[in-house]
């Protein structure tokens, strides 16, 4: 009589184990894709706001240099950058009205609002708008 050889145990994974592993991997990859997609949208929105801030600073810096500072509103667009802006100039109230000596300068509040036109970098989200305000001392027009 021959001795019986020990039965070999099967090595490897069952079909159920393989399917469960694939499902878990797909769920993890789906979650990672959502995280990376959200990060990309946030980066695009931050880039859009930075672009609007630079444009607003540029418009405020050019006020008084490229165009005179006068009371009222002025608006414009830059089609290449897909920006629309509004510059508002109003006199800033001061407490020197009862002063017999009028200073040669008066304060003006300059406010610029820059918005992205549709079709910009982050156009899939809400419309982006950036507003800056500053005070400028300008020569007084009335003596």
GROMACS .gro file of C-alpha atoms in nm:
model
  143
    1UNK     CA    1   0.000   0.000   0.000
    2UNK     CA    2   0.118   0.345  -0.085
    3UNK     CA    3   0.119   0.616   0.176
    4UNK     CA    4  -0.131   0.884   0.115
    5UNK     CA    5   0.015   1.217   0.022
    6UNK     CA    6  -0.114   1.508   0.224
    7UNK     CA    7  -0.374   1.704   0.045
    8UNK     CA    8  -0.249   2.029  -0.098
    9UNK     CA    9  -0.431   2.337   0.027
   10UNK     CA   10  -0.536   2.586  -0.233
   11UNK     CA   11  -0.329   2.904  -0.237
   12UNK     CA   12  -0.458   3.240  -0.359
   13UNK     CA   13  -0.776   3.441  -0.329
   14UNK     CA   14  -1.131   3.345  -0.395
   15UNK     CA   15  -1.340   3.528  -0.652
   16UNK     CA   16  -1.542   3.701  -0.378
   17UNK     CA   17  -1.226   3.835  -0.214
   18UNK     CA   18  -1.101   3.974  -0.544
   19UNK     CA   19  -1.434   4.146  -0.616
   20UNK     CA   20  -1.447   4.299  -0.267
   21UNK     CA   21  -1.088   4.426  -0.305
   22UNK     CA   22  -1.172   4.585  -0.642
   23UNK     CA   23  -1.486   4.753  -0.500
   24UNK     CA   24  -1.288   4.895  -0.206
   25UNK     CA   25  -1.018   5.024  -0.441
   26UNK     CA   26  -1.277   5.189  -0.668
   27UNK     CA   27  -1.444   5.359  -0.370
   28UNK     CA   28  -1.110   5.493  -0.247
   29UNK     CA   29  -1.014   5.621  -0.592
   30UNK     CA   30  -1.354   5.788  -0.632
   31UNK     CA   31  -1.311   5.969  -0.300
   32UNK     CA   32  -0.960   6.081  -0.399
   33UNK     CA   33  -1.086   6.208  -0.735
   34UNK     CA   34  -1.348   6.417  -0.554
   35UNK     CA   35  -1.086   6.565  -0.322
   36UNK     CA   36  -0.852   6.652  -0.609
   37UNK     CA   37  -1.140   6.797  -0.812
   38UNK     CA   38  -1.239   7.020  -0.522
   39UNK     CA   39  -0.879   7.131  -0.479
   40UNK     CA   40  -0.857   7.221  -0.848
   41UNK     CA   41  -1.177   7.426  -0.828
   42UNK     CA   42  -1.048   7.605  -0.518
   43UNK     CA   43  -0.716   7.680  -0.688
   44UNK     CA   44  -0.897   7.820  -0.994
   45UNK     CA   45  -1.117   8.039  -0.772
   46UNK     CA   46  -0.812   8.167  -0.580
   47UNK     CA   47  -0.637   8.243  -0.909
   48UNK     CA   48  -0.943   8.433  -1.032
   49UNK     CA   49  -0.961   8.641  -0.711
   50UNK     CA   50  -0.588   8.717  -0.729
   51UNK     CA   51  -0.633   8.832  -1.089
   52UNK     CA   52  -0.922   9.059  -0.982
   53UNK     CA   53  -0.717   9.200  -0.692
   54UNK     CA   54  -0.424   9.286  -0.920
   55UNK     CA   55  -0.660   9.455  -1.167
   56UNK     CA   56  -0.825   9.656  -0.886
   57UNK     CA   57  -0.487   9.769  -0.751
   58UNK     CA   58  -0.379   9.870  -1.100
   59UNK     CA   59  -0.693  10.080  -1.156
   60UNK     CA   60  -0.652  10.255  -0.819
   61UNK     CA   61  -0.283  10.320  -0.889
   62UNK     CA   62  -0.361  10.477  -1.227
   63UNK     CA   63  -0.626  10.711  -1.082
   64UNK     CA   64  -0.476  11.057  -1.072
   65UNK     CA   65  -0.196  10.959  -1.308
   66UNK     CA   66  -0.365  10.839  -1.626
   67UNK     CA   67  -0.697  11.011  -1.555
   68UNK     CA   68  -0.785  11.296  -1.318
   69UNK     CA   69  -0.962  11.228  -0.990
   70UNK     CA   70  -1.307  11.382  -1.023
   71UNK     CA   71  -1.625  11.307  -0.830
   72UNK     CA   72  -1.856  11.052  -0.989
   73UNK     CA   73  -1.832  10.706  -1.142
   74UNK     CA   74  -1.632  10.573  -1.431
   75UNK     CA   75  -1.649  10.223  -1.570
   76UNK     CA   76  -1.472  10.018  -1.827
   77UNK     CA   77  -1.391   9.669  -1.949
   78UNK     CA   78  -1.089   9.475  -2.055
   79UNK     CA   79  -1.205   9.220  -2.309
   80UNK     CA   80  -0.871   9.040  -2.322
   81UNK     CA   81  -0.879   8.977  -1.946
   82UNK     CA   82  -1.261   8.945  -1.934
   83UNK     CA   83  -1.291   9.206  -1.661
   84UNK     CA   84  -1.544   9.480  -1.593
   85UNK     CA   85  -1.464   9.756  -1.346
   86UNK     CA   86  -1.635  10.055  -1.184
   87UNK     CA   87  -1.438  10.336  -1.017
   88UNK     CA   88  -1.637  10.562  -0.784
   89UNK     CA   89  -1.495  10.885  -0.641
   90UNK     CA   90  -1.674  11.068  -0.358
   91UNK     CA   91  -1.556  11.343  -0.125
   92UNK     CA   92  -1.467  11.216   0.220
   93UNK     CA   93  -1.636  11.420   0.492
   94UNK     CA   94  -1.393  11.590   0.727
   95UNK     CA   95  -1.442  11.803   1.035
   96UNK     CA   96  -1.256  12.107   0.896
   97UNK     CA   97  -1.571  12.286   0.770
   98UNK     CA   98  -1.568  12.532   1.062
   99UNK     CA   99  -1.194  12.590   1.028
  100UNK     CA  100  -1.126  12.946   0.901
  101UNK     CA  101  -0.806  12.830   0.734
  102UNK     CA  102  -0.887  12.589   0.453
  103UNK     CA  103  -0.619  12.329   0.388
  104UNK     CA  104  -0.500  12.318   0.026
  105UNK     CA  105  -0.591  11.949  -0.001
  106UNK     CA  106  -0.915  11.759   0.038
  107UNK     CA  107  -0.978  11.387   0.082
  108UNK     CA  108  -1.148  11.176  -0.182
  109UNK     CA  109  -1.260  10.818  -0.131
  110UNK     CA  110  -1.183  10.602  -0.434
  111UNK     CA  111  -1.362  10.269  -0.455
  112UNK     CA  112  -1.304  10.027  -0.740
  113UNK     CA  113  -1.512   9.717  -0.798
  114UNK     CA  114  -1.377   9.461  -1.046
  115UNK     CA  115  -1.582   9.164  -1.160
  116UNK     CA  116  -1.505   8.873  -1.390
  117UNK     CA  117  -1.717   8.858  -1.702
  118UNK     CA  118  -1.875   8.522  -1.794
  119UNK     CA  119  -1.636   8.281  -1.958
  120UNK     CA  120  -1.345   8.351  -1.725
  121UNK     CA  121  -1.121   8.095  -1.561
  122UNK     CA  122  -1.358   7.998  -1.281
  123UNK     CA  123  -1.679   8.069  -1.470
  124UNK     CA  124  -1.846   7.747  -1.361
  125UNK     CA  125  -1.886   7.882  -1.007
  126UNK     CA  126  -2.052   8.197  -0.879
  127UNK     CA  127  -1.961   8.534  -1.030
  128UNK     CA  128  -1.649   8.673  -0.868
  129UNK     CA  129  -1.616   9.036  -0.759
  130UNK     CA  130  -1.337   9.217  -0.580
  131UNK     CA  131  -1.361   9.564  -0.427
  132UNK     CA  132  -1.090   9.796  -0.297
  133UNK     CA  133  -1.122  10.138  -0.138
  134UNK     CA  134  -0.866  10.402  -0.049
  135UNK     CA  135  -0.838  10.770   0.041
  136UNK     CA  136  -0.644  11.019  -0.169
  137UNK     CA  137  -0.549  11.375  -0.089
  138UNK     CA  138  -0.613  11.594  -0.393
  139UNK     CA  139  -0.579  11.969  -0.446
  140UNK     CA  140  -0.890  12.153  -0.333
  141UNK     CA  141  -1.085  12.303  -0.623
  142UNK     CA  142  -1.277  12.567  -0.429
  143UNK     CA  143  -1.075  12.823  -0.232
   0.00000   0.00000   0.00000
